[in-house]
Coordinates of C-alpha atoms (C1' of nucleotides) in Angstrom, one line a residue:
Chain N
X1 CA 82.6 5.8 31.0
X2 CA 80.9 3.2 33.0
X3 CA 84.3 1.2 33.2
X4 CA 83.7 2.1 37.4
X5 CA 80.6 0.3 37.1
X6 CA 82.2 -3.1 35.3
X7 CA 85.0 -2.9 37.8
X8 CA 82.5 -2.6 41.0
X9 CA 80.5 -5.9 38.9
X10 CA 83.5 -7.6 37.8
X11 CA 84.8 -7.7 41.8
X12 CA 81.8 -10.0 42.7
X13 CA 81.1 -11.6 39.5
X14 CA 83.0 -12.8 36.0
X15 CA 80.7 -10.6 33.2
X16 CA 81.0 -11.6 30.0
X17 CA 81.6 -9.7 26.9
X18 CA 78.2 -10.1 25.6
X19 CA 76.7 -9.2 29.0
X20 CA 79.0 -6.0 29.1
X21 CA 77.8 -5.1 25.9
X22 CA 74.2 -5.3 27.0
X23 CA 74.7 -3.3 30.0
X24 CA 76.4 -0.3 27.7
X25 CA 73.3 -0.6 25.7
X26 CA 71.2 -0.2 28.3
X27 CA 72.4 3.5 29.2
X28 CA 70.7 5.5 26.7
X29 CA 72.1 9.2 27.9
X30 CA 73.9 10.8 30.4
X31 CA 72.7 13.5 32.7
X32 CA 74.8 16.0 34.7
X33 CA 73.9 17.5 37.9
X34 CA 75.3 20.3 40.0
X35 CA 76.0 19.8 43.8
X36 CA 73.1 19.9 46.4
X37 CA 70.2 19.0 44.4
X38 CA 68.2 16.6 44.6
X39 CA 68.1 13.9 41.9
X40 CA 65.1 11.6 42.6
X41 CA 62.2 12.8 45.4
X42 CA 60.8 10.2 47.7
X43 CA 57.8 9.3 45.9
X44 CA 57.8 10.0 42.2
X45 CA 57.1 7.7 40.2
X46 CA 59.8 6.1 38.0
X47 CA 60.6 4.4 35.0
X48 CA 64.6 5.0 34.9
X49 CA 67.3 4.4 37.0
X50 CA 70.7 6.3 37.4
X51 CA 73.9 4.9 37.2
X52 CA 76.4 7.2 39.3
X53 CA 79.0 7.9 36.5
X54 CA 81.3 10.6 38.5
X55 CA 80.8 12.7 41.6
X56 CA 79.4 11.5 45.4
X57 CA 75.9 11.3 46.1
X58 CA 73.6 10.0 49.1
X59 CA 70.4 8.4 49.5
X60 CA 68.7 11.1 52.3
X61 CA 65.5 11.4 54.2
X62 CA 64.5 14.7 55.7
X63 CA 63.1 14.9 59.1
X64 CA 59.9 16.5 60.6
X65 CA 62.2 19.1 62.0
X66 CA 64.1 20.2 59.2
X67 CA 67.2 17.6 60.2
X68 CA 68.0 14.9 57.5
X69 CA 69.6 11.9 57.4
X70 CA 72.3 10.3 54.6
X71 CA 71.4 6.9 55.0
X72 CA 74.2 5.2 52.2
X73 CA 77.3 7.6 50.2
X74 CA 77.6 6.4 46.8
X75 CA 80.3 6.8 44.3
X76 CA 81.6 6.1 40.9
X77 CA 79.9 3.0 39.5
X78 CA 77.0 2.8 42.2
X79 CA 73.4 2.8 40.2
X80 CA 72.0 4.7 42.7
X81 CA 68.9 3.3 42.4
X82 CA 68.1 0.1 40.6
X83 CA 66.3 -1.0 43.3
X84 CA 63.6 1.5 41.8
X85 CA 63.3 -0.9 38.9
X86 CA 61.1 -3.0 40.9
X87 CA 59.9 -0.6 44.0
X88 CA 58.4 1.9 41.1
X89 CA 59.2 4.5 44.0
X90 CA 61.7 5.1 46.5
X91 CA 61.3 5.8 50.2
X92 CA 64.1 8.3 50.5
X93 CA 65.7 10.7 48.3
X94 CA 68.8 10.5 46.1
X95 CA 70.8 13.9 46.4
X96 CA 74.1 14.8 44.9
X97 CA 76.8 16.1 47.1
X98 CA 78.9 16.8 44.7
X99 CA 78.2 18.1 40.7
X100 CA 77.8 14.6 39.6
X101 CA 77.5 12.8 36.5
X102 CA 74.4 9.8 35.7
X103 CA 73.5 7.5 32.9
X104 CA 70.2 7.2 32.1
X105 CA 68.8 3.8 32.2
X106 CA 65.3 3.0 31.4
X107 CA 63.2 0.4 33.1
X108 CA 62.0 -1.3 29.8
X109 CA 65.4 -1.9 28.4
X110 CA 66.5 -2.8 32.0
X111 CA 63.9 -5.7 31.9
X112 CA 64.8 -6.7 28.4
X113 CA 68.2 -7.3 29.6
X114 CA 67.6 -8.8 32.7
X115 CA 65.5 -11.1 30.9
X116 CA 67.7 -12.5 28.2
X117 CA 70.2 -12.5 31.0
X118 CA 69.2 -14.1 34.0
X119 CA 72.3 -14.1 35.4
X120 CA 72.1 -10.2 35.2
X121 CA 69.6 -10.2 37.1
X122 CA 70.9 -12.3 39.6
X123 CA 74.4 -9.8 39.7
X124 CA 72.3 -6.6 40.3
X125 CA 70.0 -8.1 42.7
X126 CA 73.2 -8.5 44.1
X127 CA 74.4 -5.0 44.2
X128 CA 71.2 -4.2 46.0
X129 CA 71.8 -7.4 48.1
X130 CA 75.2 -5.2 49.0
X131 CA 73.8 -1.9 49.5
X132 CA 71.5 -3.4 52.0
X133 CA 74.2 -5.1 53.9
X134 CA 75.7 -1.5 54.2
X135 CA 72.3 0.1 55.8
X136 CA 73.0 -3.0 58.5
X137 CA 76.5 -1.8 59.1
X138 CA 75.6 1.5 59.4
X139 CA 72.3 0.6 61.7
X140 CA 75.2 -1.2 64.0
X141 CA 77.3 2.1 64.3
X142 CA 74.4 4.2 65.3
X143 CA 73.3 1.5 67.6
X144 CA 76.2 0.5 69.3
X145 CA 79.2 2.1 68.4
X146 CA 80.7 5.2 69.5
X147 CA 80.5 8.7 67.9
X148 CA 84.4 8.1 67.5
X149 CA 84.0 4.6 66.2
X150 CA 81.5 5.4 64.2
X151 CA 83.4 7.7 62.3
X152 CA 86.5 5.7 61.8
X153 CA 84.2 2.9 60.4
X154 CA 82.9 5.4 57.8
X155 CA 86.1 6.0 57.0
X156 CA 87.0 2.5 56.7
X157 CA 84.1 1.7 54.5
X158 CA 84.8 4.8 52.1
X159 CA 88.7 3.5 51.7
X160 CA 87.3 0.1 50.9
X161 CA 84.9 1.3 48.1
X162 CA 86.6 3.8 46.8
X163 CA 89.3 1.1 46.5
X164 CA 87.3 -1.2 44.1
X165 CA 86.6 1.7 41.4
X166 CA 89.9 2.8 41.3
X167 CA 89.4 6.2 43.7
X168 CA 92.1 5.7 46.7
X169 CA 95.6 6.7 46.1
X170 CA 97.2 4.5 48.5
X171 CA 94.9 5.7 52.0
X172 CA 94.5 7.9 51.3
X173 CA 91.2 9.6 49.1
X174 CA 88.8 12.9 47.8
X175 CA 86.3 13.8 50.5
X176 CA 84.1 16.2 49.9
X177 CA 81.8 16.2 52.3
X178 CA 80.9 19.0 55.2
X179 CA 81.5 18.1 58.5
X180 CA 77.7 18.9 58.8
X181 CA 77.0 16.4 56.2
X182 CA 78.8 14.3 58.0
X183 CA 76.7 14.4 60.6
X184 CA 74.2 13.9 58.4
X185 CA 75.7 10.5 58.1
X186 CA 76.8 9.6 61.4
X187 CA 73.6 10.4 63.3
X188 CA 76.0 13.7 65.0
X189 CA 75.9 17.4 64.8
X190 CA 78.2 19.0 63.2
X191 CA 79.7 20.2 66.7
X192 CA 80.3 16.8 67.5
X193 CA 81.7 16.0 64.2
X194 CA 83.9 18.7 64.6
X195 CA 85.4 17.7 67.7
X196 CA 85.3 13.7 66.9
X197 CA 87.7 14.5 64.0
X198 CA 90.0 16.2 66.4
X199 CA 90.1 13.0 68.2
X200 CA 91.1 11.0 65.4
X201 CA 93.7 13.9 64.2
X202 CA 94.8 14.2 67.7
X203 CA 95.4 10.2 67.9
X204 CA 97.4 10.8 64.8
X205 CA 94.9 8.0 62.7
X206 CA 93.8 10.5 59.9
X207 CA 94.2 14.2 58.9
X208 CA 91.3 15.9 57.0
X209 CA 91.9 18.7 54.8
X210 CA 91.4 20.6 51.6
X211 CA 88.5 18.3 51.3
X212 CA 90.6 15.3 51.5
X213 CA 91.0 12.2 53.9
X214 CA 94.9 10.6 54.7
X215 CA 94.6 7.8 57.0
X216 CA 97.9 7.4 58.6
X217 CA 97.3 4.5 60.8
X218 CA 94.8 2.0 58.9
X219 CA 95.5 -0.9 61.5
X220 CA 94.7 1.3 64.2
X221 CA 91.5 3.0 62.3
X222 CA 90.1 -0.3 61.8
X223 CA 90.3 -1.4 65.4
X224 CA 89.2 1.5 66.8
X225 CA 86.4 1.0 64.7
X226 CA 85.8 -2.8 64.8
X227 CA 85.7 -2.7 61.3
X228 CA 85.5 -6.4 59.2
X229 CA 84.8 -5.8 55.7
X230 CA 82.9 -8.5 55.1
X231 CA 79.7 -7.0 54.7
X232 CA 81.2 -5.4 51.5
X233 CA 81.4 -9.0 49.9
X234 CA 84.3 -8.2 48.2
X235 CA 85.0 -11.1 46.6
X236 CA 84.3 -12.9 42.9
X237 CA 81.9 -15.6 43.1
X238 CA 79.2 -17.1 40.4
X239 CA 76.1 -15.8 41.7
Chain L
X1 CA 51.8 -23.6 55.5
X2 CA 53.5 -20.9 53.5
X3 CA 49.5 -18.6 53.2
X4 CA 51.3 -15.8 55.5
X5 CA 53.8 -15.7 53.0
X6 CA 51.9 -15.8 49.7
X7 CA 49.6 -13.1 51.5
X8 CA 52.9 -10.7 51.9
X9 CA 53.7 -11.1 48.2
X10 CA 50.4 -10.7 46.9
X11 CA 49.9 -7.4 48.5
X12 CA 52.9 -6.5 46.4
X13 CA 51.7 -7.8 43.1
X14 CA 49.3 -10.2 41.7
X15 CA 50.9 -14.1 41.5
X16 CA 49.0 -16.4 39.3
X17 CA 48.3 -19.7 40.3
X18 CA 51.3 -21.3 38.4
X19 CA 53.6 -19.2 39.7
X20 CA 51.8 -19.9 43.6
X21 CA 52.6 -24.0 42.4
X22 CA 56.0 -22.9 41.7
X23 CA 56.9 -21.3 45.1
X24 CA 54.8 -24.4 47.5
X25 CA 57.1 -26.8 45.0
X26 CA 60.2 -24.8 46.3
X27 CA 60.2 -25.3 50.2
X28 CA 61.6 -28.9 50.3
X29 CA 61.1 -29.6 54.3
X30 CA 60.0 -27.8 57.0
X31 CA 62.0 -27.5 59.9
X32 CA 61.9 -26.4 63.7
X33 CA 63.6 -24.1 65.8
X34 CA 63.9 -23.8 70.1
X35 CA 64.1 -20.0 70.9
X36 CA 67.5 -18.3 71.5
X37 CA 69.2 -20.1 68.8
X38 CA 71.4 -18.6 66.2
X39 CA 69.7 -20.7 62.9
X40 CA 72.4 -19.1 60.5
X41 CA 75.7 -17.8 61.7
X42 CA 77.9 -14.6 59.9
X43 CA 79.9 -15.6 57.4
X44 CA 78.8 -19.6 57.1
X45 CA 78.2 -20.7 53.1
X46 CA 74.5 -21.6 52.6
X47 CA 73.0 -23.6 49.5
X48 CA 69.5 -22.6 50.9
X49 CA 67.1 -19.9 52.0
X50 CA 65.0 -20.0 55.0
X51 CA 60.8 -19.3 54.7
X52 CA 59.6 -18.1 57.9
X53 CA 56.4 -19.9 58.8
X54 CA 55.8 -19.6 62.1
X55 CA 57.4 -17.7 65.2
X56 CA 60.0 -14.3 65.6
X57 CA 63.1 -13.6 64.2
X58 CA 65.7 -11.5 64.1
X59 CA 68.8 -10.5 62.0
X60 CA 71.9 -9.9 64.6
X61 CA 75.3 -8.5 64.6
X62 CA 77.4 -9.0 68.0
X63 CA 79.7 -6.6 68.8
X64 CA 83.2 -7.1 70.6
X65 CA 82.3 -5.4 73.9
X66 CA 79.4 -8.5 74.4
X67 CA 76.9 -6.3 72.8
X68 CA 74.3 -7.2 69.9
X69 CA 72.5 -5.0 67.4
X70 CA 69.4 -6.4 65.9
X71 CA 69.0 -4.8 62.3
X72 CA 65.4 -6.1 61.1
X73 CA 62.6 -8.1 63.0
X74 CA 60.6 -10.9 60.9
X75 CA 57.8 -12.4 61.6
X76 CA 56.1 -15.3 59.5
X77 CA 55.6 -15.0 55.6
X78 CA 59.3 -13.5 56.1
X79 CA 61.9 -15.3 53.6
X80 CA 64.6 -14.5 56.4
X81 CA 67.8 -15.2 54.3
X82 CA 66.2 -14.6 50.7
X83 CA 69.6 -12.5 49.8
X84 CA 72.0 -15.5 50.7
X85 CA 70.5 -16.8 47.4
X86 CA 72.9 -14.1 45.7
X87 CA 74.8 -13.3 48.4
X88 CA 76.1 -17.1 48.9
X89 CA 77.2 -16.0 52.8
X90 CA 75.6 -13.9 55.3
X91 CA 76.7 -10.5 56.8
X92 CA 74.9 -11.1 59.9
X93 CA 73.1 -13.9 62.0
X94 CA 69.7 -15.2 61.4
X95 CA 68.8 -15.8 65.2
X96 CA 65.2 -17.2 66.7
X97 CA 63.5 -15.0 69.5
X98 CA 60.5 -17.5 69.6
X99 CA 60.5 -20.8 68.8
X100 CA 60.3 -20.8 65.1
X101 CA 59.4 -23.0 62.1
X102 CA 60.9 -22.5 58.9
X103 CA 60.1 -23.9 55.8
X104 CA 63.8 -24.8 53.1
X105 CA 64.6 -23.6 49.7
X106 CA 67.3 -25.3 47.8
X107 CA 68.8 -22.5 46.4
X108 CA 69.3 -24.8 42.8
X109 CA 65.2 -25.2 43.1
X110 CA 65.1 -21.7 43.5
X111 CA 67.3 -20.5 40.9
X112 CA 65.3 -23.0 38.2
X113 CA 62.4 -21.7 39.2
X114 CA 63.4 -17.8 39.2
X115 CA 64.6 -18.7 35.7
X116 CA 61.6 -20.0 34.5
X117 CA 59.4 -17.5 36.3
X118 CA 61.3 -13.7 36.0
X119 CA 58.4 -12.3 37.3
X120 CA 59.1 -14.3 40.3
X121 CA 62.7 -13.1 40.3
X122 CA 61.5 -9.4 40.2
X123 CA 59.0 -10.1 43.1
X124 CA 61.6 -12.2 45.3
X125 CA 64.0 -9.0 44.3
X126 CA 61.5 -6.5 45.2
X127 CA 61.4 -8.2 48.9
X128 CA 64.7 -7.7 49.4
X129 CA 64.3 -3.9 48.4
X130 CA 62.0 -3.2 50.7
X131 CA 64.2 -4.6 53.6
X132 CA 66.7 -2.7 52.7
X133 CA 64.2 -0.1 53.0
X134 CA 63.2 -1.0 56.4
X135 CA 66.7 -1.4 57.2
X136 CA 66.7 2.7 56.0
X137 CA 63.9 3.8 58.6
X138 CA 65.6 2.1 61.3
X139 CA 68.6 4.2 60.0
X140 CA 66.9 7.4 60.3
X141 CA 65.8 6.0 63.8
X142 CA 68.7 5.4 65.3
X143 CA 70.6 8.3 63.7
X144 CA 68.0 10.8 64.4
X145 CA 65.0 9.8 66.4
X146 CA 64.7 9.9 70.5
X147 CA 64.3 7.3 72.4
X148 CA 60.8 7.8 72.9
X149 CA 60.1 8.3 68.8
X150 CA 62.0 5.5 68.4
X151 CA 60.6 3.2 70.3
X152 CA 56.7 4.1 69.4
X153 CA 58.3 3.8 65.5
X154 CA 59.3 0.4 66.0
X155 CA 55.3 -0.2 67.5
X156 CA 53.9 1.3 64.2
X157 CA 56.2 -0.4 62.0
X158 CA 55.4 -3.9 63.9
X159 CA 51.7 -3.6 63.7
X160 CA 51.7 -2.3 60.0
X161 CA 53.8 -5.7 59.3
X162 CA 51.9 -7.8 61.1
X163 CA 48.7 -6.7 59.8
X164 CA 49.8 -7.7 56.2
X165 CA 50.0 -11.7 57.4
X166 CA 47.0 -11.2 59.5
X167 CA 48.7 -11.5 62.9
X168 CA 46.9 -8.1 64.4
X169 CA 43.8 -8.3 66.4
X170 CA 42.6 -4.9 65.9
X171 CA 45.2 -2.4 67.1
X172 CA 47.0 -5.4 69.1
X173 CA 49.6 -8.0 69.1
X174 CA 51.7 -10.7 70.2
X175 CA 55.4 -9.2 71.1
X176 CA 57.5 -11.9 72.3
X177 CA 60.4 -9.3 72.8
X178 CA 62.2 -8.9 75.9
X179 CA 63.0 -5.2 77.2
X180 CA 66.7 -6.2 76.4
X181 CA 66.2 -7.3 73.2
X182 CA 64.2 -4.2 72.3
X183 CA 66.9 -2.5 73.5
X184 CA 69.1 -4.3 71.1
X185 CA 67.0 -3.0 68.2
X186 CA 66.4 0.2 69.4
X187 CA 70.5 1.1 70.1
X188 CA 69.2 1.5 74.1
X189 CA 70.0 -0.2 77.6
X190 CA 67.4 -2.7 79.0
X191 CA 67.1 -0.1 81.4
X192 CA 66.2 2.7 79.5
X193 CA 63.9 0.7 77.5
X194 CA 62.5 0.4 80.6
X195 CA 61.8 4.0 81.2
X196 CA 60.9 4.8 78.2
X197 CA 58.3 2.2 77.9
X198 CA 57.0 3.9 80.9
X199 CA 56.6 6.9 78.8
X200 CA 54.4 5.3 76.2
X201 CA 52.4 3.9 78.8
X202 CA 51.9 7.1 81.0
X203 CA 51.0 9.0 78.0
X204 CA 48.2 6.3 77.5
X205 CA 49.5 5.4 74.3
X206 CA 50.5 1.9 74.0
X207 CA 50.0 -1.0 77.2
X208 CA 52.6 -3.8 77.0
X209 CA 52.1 -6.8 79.1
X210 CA 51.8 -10.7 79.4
X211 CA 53.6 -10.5 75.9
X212 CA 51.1 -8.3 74.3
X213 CA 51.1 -5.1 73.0
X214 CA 47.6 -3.1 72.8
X215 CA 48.2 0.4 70.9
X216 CA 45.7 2.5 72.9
X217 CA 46.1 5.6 71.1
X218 CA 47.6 4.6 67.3
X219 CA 47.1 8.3 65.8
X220 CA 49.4 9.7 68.7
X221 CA 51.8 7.1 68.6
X222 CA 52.2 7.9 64.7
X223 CA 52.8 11.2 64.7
X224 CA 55.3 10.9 67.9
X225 CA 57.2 8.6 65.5
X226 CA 56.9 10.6 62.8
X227 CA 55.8 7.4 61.3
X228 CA 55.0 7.3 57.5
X229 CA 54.1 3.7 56.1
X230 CA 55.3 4.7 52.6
X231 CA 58.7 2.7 52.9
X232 CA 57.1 -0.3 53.6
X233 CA 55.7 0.0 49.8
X234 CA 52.3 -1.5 51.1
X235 CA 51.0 -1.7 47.4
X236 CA 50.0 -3.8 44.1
X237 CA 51.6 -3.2 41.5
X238 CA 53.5 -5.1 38.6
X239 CA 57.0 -5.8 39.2
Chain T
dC1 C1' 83.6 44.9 50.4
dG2 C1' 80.1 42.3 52.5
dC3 C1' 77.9 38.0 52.8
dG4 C1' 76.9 33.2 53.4
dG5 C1' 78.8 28.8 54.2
dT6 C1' 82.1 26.2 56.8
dG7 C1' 85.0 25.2 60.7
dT8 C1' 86.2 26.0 65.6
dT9 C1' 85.6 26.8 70.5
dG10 C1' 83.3 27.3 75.1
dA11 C1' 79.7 26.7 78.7
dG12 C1' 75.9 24.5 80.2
dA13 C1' 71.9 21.3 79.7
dC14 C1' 70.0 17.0 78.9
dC15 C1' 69.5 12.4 77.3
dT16 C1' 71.0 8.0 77.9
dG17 C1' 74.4 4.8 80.1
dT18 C1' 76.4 2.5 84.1
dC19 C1' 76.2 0.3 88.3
dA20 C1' 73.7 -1.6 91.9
dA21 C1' 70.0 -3.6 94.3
dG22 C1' 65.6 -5.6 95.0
dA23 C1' 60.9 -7.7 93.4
dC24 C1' 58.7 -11.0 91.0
dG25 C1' 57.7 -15.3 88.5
dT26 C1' 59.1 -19.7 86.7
dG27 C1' 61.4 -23.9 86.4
dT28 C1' 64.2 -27.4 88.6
dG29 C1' 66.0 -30.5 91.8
dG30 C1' 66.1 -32.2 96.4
Chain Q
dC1 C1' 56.4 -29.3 98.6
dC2 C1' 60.1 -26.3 99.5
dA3 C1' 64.5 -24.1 98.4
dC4 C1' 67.0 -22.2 95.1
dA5 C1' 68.7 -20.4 90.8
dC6 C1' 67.8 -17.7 87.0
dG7 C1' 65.9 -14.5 83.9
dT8 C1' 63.2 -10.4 83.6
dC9 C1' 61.4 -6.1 85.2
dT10 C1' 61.9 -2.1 88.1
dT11 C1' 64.0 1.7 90.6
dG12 C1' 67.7 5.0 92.3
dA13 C1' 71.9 7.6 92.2
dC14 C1' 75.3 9.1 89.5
dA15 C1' 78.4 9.6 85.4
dG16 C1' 79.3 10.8 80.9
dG17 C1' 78.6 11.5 76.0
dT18 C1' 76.4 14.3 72.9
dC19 C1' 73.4 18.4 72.0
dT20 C1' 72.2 23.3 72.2
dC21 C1' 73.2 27.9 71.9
dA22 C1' 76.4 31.3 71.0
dA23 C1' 80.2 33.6 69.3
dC24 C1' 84.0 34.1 66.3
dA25 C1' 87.5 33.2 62.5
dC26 C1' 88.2 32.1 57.9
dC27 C1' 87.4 31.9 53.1
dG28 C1' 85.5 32.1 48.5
dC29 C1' 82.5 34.6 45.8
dG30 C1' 79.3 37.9 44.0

DNA sequence: CGCGGTGTTGAGACCTGTCAAGACGTGTGG
DNA sequence: CCACACGTCTTGACAGGTCTCAACACCGCG
């Protein structure tokens, strides 16, 4: 069930069979959650944290003027908010996009563990190390890139990720997301995101439909996009 | 040497005197930097962690047209590179806007001491949350914000920051920036920074000159951002 | 069968970028 | 001490990317 999770872990990190067994133990229940809700408010306190077992989810803030924006997707595997085990509150909301699937973690038992296993500790400080590096990525595509090369980079990252928990079948992936939740993501309308896609359909690098993404050309969705995935740190080192 | 910084983390949470020992017994040398300098390039393998202790900083990404995004500002009492603890490589640069002096953390020192403290761990942790945090706002700026909003976000965000490590006289500070690199943090042209600076100053909201910045009207400015200090988690509690 | 959400298309407005030129201050070398 | 180069700030004219508003097609679902 959280065999996503140890795969996401296991990428950057060798985990024991001890450690695994602490980090089943600390998921005391699971919780399902239809579509479009939201999971965790800005604010509230907390004293648990969810590990995304199925389904896509974002981390959102809403706007003054009814707008919002999806600041990181998440998938299989992501806790979507550990960092919460030491802010005690988040700044932005978690909402699912699709009907998702948690486990329940509580902060105590999270402590207890990350205690007796420092080097826990060290691996999921990691994760949030990683989810950070993402919100710079994405603060580089708003900044500098392209409406069109910002969403070839998304699509980039989403292959890449998707890859590590087992999601992708060959480039090709789910995606469930509305083209105004797109938006959402990209910093566009959903007018713009409409006609950006027909770009990169037009340009023969991806086709969208039935709520799934083909990416026909990867080399040339990668350029277009500038993409390095680097800042996934995708790699197996002792941390 | 390292007050600003011990300030920052004790408006987080309280740190006992030991654990104050522990941190001065980390920094090993201090170390100075011109201005303009890249300190710690993309992708280069680090064995320590940089202290901020004096000057301005910034994390960059350059881009393949010649451009730069700048994804976070940091000013002294910053730990610039904290995550490369975990991370063991960078996603970005660690470049020098000032002249800057940094003090070094041996990332074995800091690991023995993390170990022996885990309070420390969750605190050093918790800083890293709450850039990603910032790293969040700047998200929903970029992605959402105008120029103008934008721009008088970054002002609010700057002076709530400095404030913590007492670099604020009254509503003013010190802003070494240049109009181009605010453009580089802002997602803007040097020239429309220009303009839009022109804004802030015609609305009588902010002056900026001789390297200052005096926030004449800090209630308008706010609520033109849409500014909300929440995500810079600006409060004690146990971690 | 009607309704709401989603995707698509068009026309026009507006925000921001591009290109270019000049003013100003500062540091450097002759 | 002056001449000059250089970086920074400023301004203007224009281009272009993205937004806004609007309308319509399509579809699943109650």
């Amino acid at each position: 069930m959280i065999d996503a999770h140890l795969k996401k872990l296991r990428l950057r990190d060798d985990i024991s069979a001890e450690e695994e067994r602490a980090i089943r133990d600390m998921i005391s229940e699971v919780r399902d959650i239809p579509a479009d809700r939201v999971v965790i408010r800005r604010g509230q306190e907390l004293r648990e944290s969810l590990l995304l077992i199925d389904g896509w989810v974002g981390r959102t803030k809403d706007l003054r003027d009814g707008g919002r924006q999806i600041s990181e997707l998440q998938f299989a595997g992501d806790f979507t908010d550990m960092h919460a085990f030491t802010l005690k509150r988040l700044d932005h909301n978690i909402a699912t996009i699709t009907p998702s699937r948690f486990g329940v973690a509580q902060h105590d038992k999270v402590r207890a563990t990350l205690e007796r296993f420092p080097h826990l500790a060290r691996v999921y400080w990691t994760m949030t190390n990683i989810d950070a590096a993402i919100h710079r990525e994405w603060t580089v595509s708003l900044g500098r890139r392209s409406a069109l090369a910002r969403m070839a980079h998304l699509f980039c990252e989403i292959l890449e990720r998707l890859k590590v928990v087992g999601l992708t079948q060959g480039n090709e992936y789910d995606f469930p997301l509305t083209q105004q939740e797109l938006g959402e993501c990209l910093g566009l309308t959903s007018v713009h995101v409409n006609r950006t896609l027909q770009q990169l359909r037009k340009r023969r690098m991806i086709t969208v439909e039935e709520r799934r993404v083909a990416i026909l050309d990867l080399p040339g969705l990668q350029s277009l996009a500038d993409f390095n995935p680097d800042y996934l740190y995708l790699e197996n080192k002792p941390r």
